[in-house]
Amino acid sequence: MSRRALTIIGLLAIICFVSCVSVQAEEAQNKTLYWSPVTIENGSPAFTIEDAQGINYTIYDELGAQSVHVSVIIAQLYLNGAPYRMAGIPITFSSDNDSVAVLEPNRTRPSDASGQARILLIARNHSGWVNITAESEIMYGHRLSDTCRVRVVGWGTVSGMVTDQNKNGVPEATVTLWIWNGTANVKMLAARDNPQLSNDGRTAAIGTYTFVYVPAGSYNVTAEKDGHVYYRLFSLYEGQGTVTANVAIPDYVYVKPATPTPEPSATPASLPPSLPKPTPALPALFAIAAFGAIAMIKRRPE
């Protein structure tokens, strides 16, 4: 094989490898992509924030149940510009704007082995800012204090139904929520459930979809099924709650799969009445009786 052929094969292999790595990185990013309505705007490396997982929102009914959002504020101990990884040091949290977001009770938490302490922040459905402060005394006379500014935006729920030209619900259509700038789609709203498939009837009405924790703004929701695409433009305002955005695909007709009709099972033919089975002991009894009669006849005197 010539040197030129080997060079071409090597270049193709490198291109394939880079392409595979890029695809894998993009897939990994899509799996972790999530837009949170609560973000740190200006803070220090001592603070991070993430969405709380597996939250039972019914315990926050007094705050509006599903109108609240729960985040986790993580404070990291620092000493001389480096993380101070020491467990058991009390860290006390405080905030300055309960009308926007409320810290959970018991606001003094011990640090873990990484020098971190966590506390839940329950944000209401109001736009605004809240300053979170964490204080600790890592040793006698050496008190640490730091503050971050958390921004909370208004959000709501966007739901609707995807229908065909006959107004029938369309199951398993790809529904995508786009941020709209007035003339074009800017990008997809970063959320774990975006895009999603319209409901197939197992958990809700056929053709329905729902996006939760959508921040206030202008959007375009598109629905695609078998190459047929249509859209719906709408705006979500602070405190609006739920927006209904139905999408009717004008050039698509959903054909419901035919349900096979089960064939009636054949009725088994009636069996003739069973005859009584002969008792095995009767022939033997007849034989014994016959022998007995013969014996008695022989014994009778002439």
JSON list of C-alpha atoms in Angstrom, two decimals, residues 106-263:
[
{"chain": "A", "resi": 106, "resn": "ASN", "atom": "CA", "xyz": [-32.60, 25.61, 61.19]},
{"chain": "A", "resi": 107, "resn": "ARG", "atom": "CA", "xyz": [-30.18, 27.86, 59.34]},
{"chain": "A", "resi": 108, "resn": "THR", "atom": "CA", "xyz": [-27.01, 26.75, 61.11]},
{"chain": "A", "resi": 109, "resn": "ARG", "atom": "CA", "xyz": [-25.53, 23.68, 59.43]},
{"chain": "A", "resi": 110, "resn": "PRO", "atom": "CA", "xyz": [-22.31, 21.73, 60.12]},
{"chain": "A", "resi": 111, "resn": "SER", "atom": "CA", "xyz": [-19.84, 21.46, 57.26]},
{"chain": "A", "resi": 112, "resn": "ASP", "atom": "CA", "xyz": [-19.17, 18.07, 55.69]},
{"chain": "A", "resi": 113, "resn": "ALA", "atom": "CA", "xyz": [-15.78, 16.49, 54.97]},
{"chain": "A", "resi": 114, "resn": "SER", "atom": "CA", "xyz": [-15.35, 18.84, 51.99]},
{"chain": "A", "resi": 115, "resn": "GLY", "atom": "CA", "xyz": [-15.98, 21.92, 54.11]},
{"chain": "A", "resi": 116, "resn": "GLN", "atom": "CA", "xyz": [-19.41, 22.50, 52.57]},
{"chain": "A", "resi": 117, "resn": "ALA", "atom": "CA", "xyz": [-22.84, 23.11, 54.06]},
{"chain": "A", "resi": 118, "resn": "ARG", "atom": "CA", "xyz": [-26.21, 23.06, 52.23]},
{"chain": "A", "resi": 119, "resn": "ILE", "atom": "CA", "xyz": [-29.53, 24.78, 52.79]},
{"chain": "A", "resi": 120, "resn": "LEU", "atom": "CA", "xyz": [-32.76, 24.90, 50.78]},
{"chain": "A", "resi": 121, "resn": "LEU", "atom": "CA", "xyz": [-33.97, 28.17, 49.26]},
{"chain": "A", "resi": 122, "resn": "ILE", "atom": "CA", "xyz": [-37.73, 28.24, 48.57]},
{"chain": "A", "resi": 123, "resn": "ALA", "atom": "CA", "xyz": [-38.35, 30.83, 45.85]},
{"chain": "A", "resi": 124, "resn": "ARG", "atom": "CA", "xyz": [-41.78, 32.30, 45.22]},
{"chain": "A", "resi": 125, "resn": "ASN", "atom": "CA", "xyz": [-43.10, 33.11, 41.78]},
{"chain": "A", "resi": 126, "resn": "HIS", "atom": "CA", "xyz": [-41.89, 36.73, 41.89]},
{"chain": "A", "resi": 127, "resn": "SER", "atom": "CA", "xyz": [-39.06, 38.47, 40.10]},
{"chain": "A", "resi": 128, "resn": "GLY", "atom": "CA", "xyz": [-36.40, 39.99, 42.31]},
{"chain": "A", "resi": 129, "resn": "TRP", "atom": "CA", "xyz": [-33.12, 39.53, 44.12]},
{"chain": "A", "resi": 130, "resn": "VAL", "atom": "CA", "xyz": [-32.20, 38.13, 47.50]},
{"chain": "A", "resi": 131, "resn": "ASN", "atom": "CA", "xyz": [-28.80, 38.32, 49.19]},
{"chain": "A", "resi": 132, "resn": "ILE", "atom": "CA", "xyz": [-27.66, 35.11, 50.88]},
{"chain": "A", "resi": 133, "resn": "THR", "atom": "CA", "xyz": [-24.97, 35.39, 53.55]},
{"chain": "A", "resi": 134, "resn": "ALA", "atom": "CA", "xyz": [-22.98, 32.55, 55.12]},
{"chain": "A", "resi": 135, "resn": "GLU", "atom": "CA", "xyz": [-20.94, 33.08, 58.29]},
{"chain": "A", "resi": 136, "resn": "SER", "atom": "CA", "xyz": [-18.64, 30.78, 60.19]},
{"chain": "A", "resi": 137, "resn": "GLU", "atom": "CA", "xyz": [-15.86, 30.83, 62.75]},
{"chain": "A", "resi": 138, "resn": "ILE", "atom": "CA", "xyz": [-13.34, 28.22, 61.68]},
{"chain": "A", "resi": 139, "resn": "MET", "atom": "CA", "xyz": [-11.21, 28.89, 64.73]},
{"chain": "A", "resi": 140, "resn": "TYR", "atom": "CA", "xyz": [-11.38, 31.18, 67.72]},
{"chain": "A", "resi": 141, "resn": "GLY", "atom": "CA", "xyz": [-11.15, 34.79, 66.59]},
{"chain": "A", "resi": 142, "resn": "HIS", "atom": "CA", "xyz": [-11.09, 33.87, 62.88]},
{"chain": "A", "resi": 143, "resn": "ARG", "atom": "CA", "xyz": [-14.60, 34.61, 61.60]},
{"chain": "A", "resi": 144, "resn": "LEU", "atom": "CA", "xyz": [-15.53, 34.22, 57.91]},
{"chain": "A", "resi": 145, "resn": "SER", "atom": "CA", "xyz": [-18.45, 35.89, 56.14]},
{"chain": "A", "resi": 146, "resn": "ASP", "atom": "CA", "xyz": [-19.43, 36.02, 52.49]},
{"chain": "A", "resi": 147, "resn": "THR", "atom": "CA", "xyz": [-22.52, 37.03, 50.51]},
{"chain": "A", "resi": 148, "resn": "CYS", "atom": "CA", "xyz": [-23.94, 36.15, 47.09]},
{"chain": "A", "resi": 149, "resn": "ARG", "atom": "CA", "xyz": [-26.79, 37.77, 45.19]},
{"chain": "A", "resi": 150, "resn": "VAL", "atom": "CA", "xyz": [-29.43, 35.36, 43.90]},
{"chain": "A", "resi": 151, "resn": "ARG", "atom": "CA", "xyz": [-31.80, 36.36, 41.12]},
{"chain": "A", "resi": 152, "resn": "VAL", "atom": "CA", "xyz": [-35.30, 34.88, 41.02]},
{"chain": "A", "resi": 153, "resn": "VAL", "atom": "CA", "xyz": [-37.44, 35.32, 37.93]},
{"chain": "A", "resi": 154, "resn": "GLY", "atom": "CA", "xyz": [-41.17, 34.84, 37.47]},
{"chain": "A", "resi": 155, "resn": "TRP", "atom": "CA", "xyz": [-42.09, 31.56, 35.81]},
{"chain": "A", "resi": 156, "resn": "GLY", "atom": "CA", "xyz": [-45.10, 29.57, 34.79]},
{"chain": "A", "resi": 157, "resn": "THR", "atom": "CA", "xyz": [-46.35, 26.42, 33.09]},
{"chain": "A", "resi": 158, "resn": "VAL", "atom": "CA", "xyz": [-46.86, 26.11, 29.35]},
{"chain": "A", "resi": 159, "resn": "SER", "atom": "CA", "xyz": [-49.22, 23.38, 28.18]},
{"chain": "A", "resi": 160, "resn": "GLY", "atom": "CA", "xyz": [-51.36, 22.62, 25.18]},
{"chain": "A", "resi": 161, "resn": "MET", "atom": "CA", "xyz": [-52.48, 20.03, 22.67]},
{"chain": "A", "resi": 162, "resn": "VAL", "atom": "CA", "xyz": [-51.11, 19.01, 19.29]},
{"chain": "A", "resi": 163, "resn": "THR", "atom": "CA", "xyz": [-53.89, 18.32, 16.78]},
{"chain": "A", "resi": 164, "resn": "ASP", "atom": "CA", "xyz": [-54.18, 17.46, 13.10]},
{"chain": "A", "resi": 165, "resn": "GLN", "atom": "CA", "xyz": [-56.34, 19.17, 10.46]},
{"chain": "A", "resi": 166, "resn": "ASN", "atom": "CA", "xyz": [-59.36, 17.25, 11.74]},
{"chain": "A", "resi": 167, "resn": "LYS", "atom": "CA", "xyz": [-58.77, 18.47, 15.32]},
{"chain": "A", "resi": 168, "resn": "ASN", "atom": "CA", "xyz": [-57.77, 15.02, 16.49]},
{"chain": "A", "resi": 169, "resn": "GLY", "atom": "CA", "xyz": [-55.05, 14.77, 19.14]},
{"chain": "A", "resi": 170, "resn": "VAL", "atom": "CA", "xyz": [-51.70, 13.67, 17.71]},
{"chain": "A", "resi": 171, "resn": "PRO", "atom": "CA", "xyz": [-49.67, 11.35, 19.98]},
{"chain": "A", "resi": 172, "resn": "GLU", "atom": "CA", "xyz": [-45.87, 11.21, 20.06]},
{"chain": "A", "resi": 173, "resn": "ALA", "atom": "CA", "xyz": [-45.34, 14.44, 18.12]},
{"chain": "A", "resi": 174, "resn": "THR", "atom": "CA", "xyz": [-42.00, 16.14, 18.90]},
{"chain": "A", "resi": 175, "resn": "VAL", "atom": "CA", "xyz": [-42.80, 19.32, 20.83]},
{"chain": "A", "resi": 176, "resn": "THR", "atom": "CA", "xyz": [-40.00, 21.90, 21.22]},
{"chain": "A", "resi": 177, "resn": "LEU", "atom": "CA", "xyz": [-40.04, 25.17, 23.17]},
{"chain": "A", "resi": 178, "resn": "TRP", "atom": "CA", "xyz": [-37.90, 27.94, 21.64]},
{"chain": "A", "resi": 179, "resn": "ILE", "atom": "CA", "xyz": [-36.92, 31.34, 23.00]},
{"chain": "A", "resi": 180, "resn": "TRP", "atom": "CA", "xyz": [-38.29, 33.90, 20.50]},
{"chain": "A", "resi": 181, "resn": "ASN", "atom": "CA", "xyz": [-36.75, 37.34, 19.92]},
{"chain": "A", "resi": 182, "resn": "GLY", "atom": "CA", "xyz": [-39.60, 38.72, 17.82]},
{"chain": "A", "resi": 183, "resn": "THR", "atom": "CA", "xyz": [-38.25, 37.64, 14.45]},
{"chain": "A", "resi": 184, "resn": "ALA", "atom": "CA", "xyz": [-36.59, 34.24, 14.90]},
{"chain": "A", "resi": 185, "resn": "ASN", "atom": "CA", "xyz": [-35.88, 31.40, 17.31]},
{"chain": "A", "resi": 186, "resn": "VAL", "atom": "CA", "xyz": [-32.87, 32.25, 19.47]},
{"chain": "A", "resi": 187, "resn": "LYS", "atom": "CA", "xyz": [-32.34, 28.82, 21.05]},
{"chain": "A", "resi": 188, "resn": "MET", "atom": "CA", "xyz": [-34.19, 26.03, 22.77]},
{"chain": "A", "resi": 189, "resn": "LEU", "atom": "CA", "xyz": [-35.23, 26.64, 26.36]},
{"chain": "A", "resi": 190, "resn": "ALA", "atom": "CA", "xyz": [-32.72, 24.58, 28.32]},
{"chain": "A", "resi": 191, "resn": "ALA", "atom": "CA", "xyz": [-34.76, 22.04, 30.26]},
{"chain": "A", "resi": 192, "resn": "ARG", "atom": "CA", "xyz": [-34.67, 18.30, 30.81]},
{"chain": "A", "resi": 193, "resn": "ASP", "atom": "CA", "xyz": [-38.08, 17.84, 29.20]},
{"chain": "A", "resi": 194, "resn": "ASN", "atom": "CA", "xyz": [-37.36, 19.92, 26.09]},
{"chain": "A", "resi": 195, "resn": "PRO", "atom": "CA", "xyz": [-38.05, 18.63, 23.51]},
{"chain": "A", "resi": 196, "resn": "GLN", "atom": "CA", "xyz": [-40.69, 16.12, 24.54]},
{"chain": "A", "resi": 197, "resn": "LEU", "atom": "CA", "xyz": [-43.25, 13.84, 22.90]},
{"chain": "A", "resi": 198, "resn": "SER", "atom": "CA", "xyz": [-46.95, 14.65, 23.05]},
{"chain": "A", "resi": 199, "resn": "ASN", "atom": "CA", "xyz": [-48.92, 12.25, 25.21]},
{"chain": "A", "resi": 200, "resn": "ASP", "atom": "CA", "xyz": [-50.04, 8.94, 23.75]},
{"chain": "A", "resi": 201, "resn": "GLY", "atom": "CA", "xyz": [-53.04, 8.62, 26.04]},
{"chain": "A", "resi": 202, "resn": "ARG", "atom": "CA", "xyz": [-51.50, 6.48, 28.77]},
{"chain": "A", "resi": 203, "resn": "THR", "atom": "CA", "xyz": [-51.13, 9.26, 31.36]},
{"chain": "A", "resi": 204, "resn": "ALA", "atom": "CA", "xyz": [-53.12, 12.19, 29.91]},
{"chain": "A", "resi": 205, "resn": "ALA", "atom": "CA", "xyz": [-55.26, 13.20, 26.94]},
{"chain": "A", "resi": 206, "resn": "ILE", "atom": "CA", "xyz": [-53.83, 12.20, 23.55]},
{"chain": "A", "resi": 207, "resn": "GLY", "atom": "CA", "xyz": [-51.71, 14.96, 22.04]},
{"chain": "A", "resi": 208, "resn": "THR", "atom": "CA", "xyz": [-51.14, 17.01, 25.22]},
{"chain": "A", "resi": 209, "resn": "TYR", "atom": "CA", "xyz": [-47.78, 18.37, 26.39]},
{"chain": "A", "resi": 210, "resn": "THR", "atom": "CA", "xyz": [-46.53, 20.39, 29.39]},
{"chain": "A", "resi": 211, "resn": "PHE", "atom": "CA", "xyz": [-43.42, 22.43, 30.18]},
{"chain": "A", "resi": 212, "resn": "VAL", "atom": "CA", "xyz": [-42.94, 23.55, 33.80]},
{"chain": "A", "resi": 213, "resn": "TYR", "atom": "CA", "xyz": [-40.84, 26.34, 35.33]},
{"chain": "A", "resi": 214, "resn": "VAL", "atom": "CA", "xyz": [-40.77, 28.39, 32.16]},
{"chain": "A", "resi": 215, "resn": "PRO", "atom": "CA", "xyz": [-39.41, 31.90, 32.87]},
{"chain": "A", "resi": 216, "resn": "ALA", "atom": "CA", "xyz": [-41.28, 35.01, 31.77]},
{"chain": "A", "resi": 217, "resn": "GLY", "atom": "CA", "xyz": [-40.54, 35.87, 28.14]},
{"chain": "A", "resi": 218, "resn": "SER", "atom": "CA", "xyz": [-41.53, 35.35, 24.50]},
{"chain": "A", "resi": 219, "resn": "TYR", "atom": "CA", "xyz": [-41.60, 31.85, 23.05]},
{"chain": "A", "resi": 220, "resn": "ASN", "atom": "CA", "xyz": [-42.31, 29.76, 19.99]},
{"chain": "A", "resi": 221, "resn": "VAL", "atom": "CA", "xyz": [-43.52, 26.20, 20.50]},
{"chain": "A", "resi": 222, "resn": "THR", "atom": "CA", "xyz": [-43.22, 23.85, 17.51]},
{"chain": "A", "resi": 223, "resn": "ALA", "atom": "CA", "xyz": [-44.76, 20.42, 16.94]},
{"chain": "A", "resi": 224, "resn": "GLU", "atom": "CA", "xyz": [-43.45, 17.93, 14.37]},
{"chain": "A", "resi": 225, "resn": "LYS", "atom": "CA", "xyz": [-44.91, 14.61, 13.30]},
{"chain": "A", "resi": 226, "resn": "ASP", "atom": "CA", "xyz": [-43.74, 12.52, 10.33]},
{"chain": "A", "resi": 227, "resn": "GLY", "atom": "CA", "xyz": [-42.09, 15.54, 8.67]},
{"chain": "A", "resi": 228, "resn": "HIS", "atom": "CA", "xyz": [-45.11, 17.86, 9.17]},
{"chain": "A", "resi": 229, "resn": "VAL", "atom": "CA", "xyz": [-44.26, 20.90, 11.34]},
{"chain": "A", "resi": 230, "resn": "TYR", "atom": "CA", "xyz": [-46.23, 23.86, 12.69]},
{"chain": "A", "resi": 231, "resn": "TYR", "atom": "CA", "xyz": [-45.80, 26.43, 15.46]},
{"chain": "A", "resi": 232, "resn": "ARG", "atom": "CA", "xyz": [-47.46, 28.74, 17.97]},
{"chain": "A", "resi": 233, "resn": "LEU", "atom": "CA", "xyz": [-46.07, 32.07, 19.23]},
{"chain": "A", "resi": 234, "resn": "PHE", "atom": "CA", "xyz": [-46.94, 33.31, 22.72]},
{"chain": "A", "resi": 235, "resn": "SER", "atom": "CA", "xyz": [-45.66, 35.37, 25.65]},
{"chain": "A", "resi": 236, "resn": "LEU", "atom": "CA", "xyz": [-45.49, 34.41, 29.31]},
{"chain": "A", "resi": 237, "resn": "TYR", "atom": "CA", "xyz": [-45.73, 37.25, 31.80]},
{"chain": "A", "resi": 238, "resn": "GLU", "atom": "CA", "xyz": [-44.65, 37.33, 35.43]},
{"chain": "A", "resi": 239, "resn": "GLY", "atom": "CA", "xyz": [-47.29, 35.85, 37.69]},
{"chain": "A", "resi": 240, "resn": "GLN", "atom": "CA", "xyz": [-49.40, 34.69, 34.74]},
{"chain": "A", "resi": 241, "resn": "GLY", "atom": "CA", "xyz": [-49.32, 31.08, 35.89]},
{"chain": "A", "resi": 242, "resn": "THR", "atom": "CA", "xyz": [-50.37, 28.72, 33.11]},
{"chain": "A", "resi": 243, "resn": "VAL", "atom": "CA", "xyz": [-50.34, 29.54, 29.40]},
{"chain": "A", "resi": 244, "resn": "THR", "atom": "CA", "xyz": [-52.23, 27.36, 26.93]},
{"chain": "A", "resi": 245, "resn": "ALA", "atom": "CA", "xyz": [-50.52, 27.11, 23.54]},
{"chain": "A", "resi": 246, "resn": "ASN", "atom": "CA", "xyz": [-52.25, 24.61, 21.23]},
{"chain": "A", "resi": 247, "resn": "VAL", "atom": "CA", "xyz": [-50.53, 23.68, 17.99]},
{"chain": "A", "resi": 248, "resn": "ALA", "atom": "CA", "xyz": [-52.66, 22.52, 15.02]},
{"chain": "A", "resi": 249, "resn": "ILE", "atom": "CA", "xyz": [-50.65, 20.94, 12.20]},
{"chain": "A", "resi": 250, "resn": "PRO", "atom": "CA", "xyz": [-52.69, 22.03, 9.15]},
{"chain": "A", "resi": 251, "resn": "ASP", "atom": "CA", "xyz": [-51.38, 19.55, 6.57]},
{"chain": "A", "resi": 252, "resn": "TYR", "atom": "CA", "xyz": [-51.32, 16.40, 8.68]},
{"chain": "A", "resi": 253, "resn": "VAL", "atom": "CA", "xyz": [-53.98, 13.76, 9.27]},
{"chain": "A", "resi": 254, "resn": "TYR", "atom": "CA", "xyz": [-53.47, 11.35, 12.12]},
{"chain": "A", "resi": 255, "resn": "VAL", "atom": "CA", "xyz": [-54.59, 7.85, 11.28]},
{"chain": "A", "resi": 256, "resn": "LYS", "atom": "CA", "xyz": [-55.28, 5.86, 14.39]},
{"chain": "A", "resi": 257, "resn": "PRO", "atom": "CA", "xyz": [-53.77, 2.38, 14.19]},
{"chain": "A", "resi": 258, "resn": "ALA", "atom": "CA", "xyz": [-56.40, -0.26, 13.63]},
{"chain": "A", "resi": 259, "resn": "THR", "atom": "CA", "xyz": [-57.12, -2.39, 16.66]},
{"chain": "A", "resi": 260, "resn": "PRO", "atom": "CA", "xyz": [-57.27, -6.07, 15.69]},
{"chain": "A", "resi": 261, "resn": "THR", "atom": "CA", "xyz": [-60.68, -7.60, 16.44]},
{"chain": "A", "resi": 262, "resn": "PRO", "atom": "CA", "xyz": [-60.26, -10.80, 18.41]},
{"chain": "A", "resi": 263, "resn": "GLU", "atom": "CA", "xyz": [-61.90, -13.81, 16.77]}
]
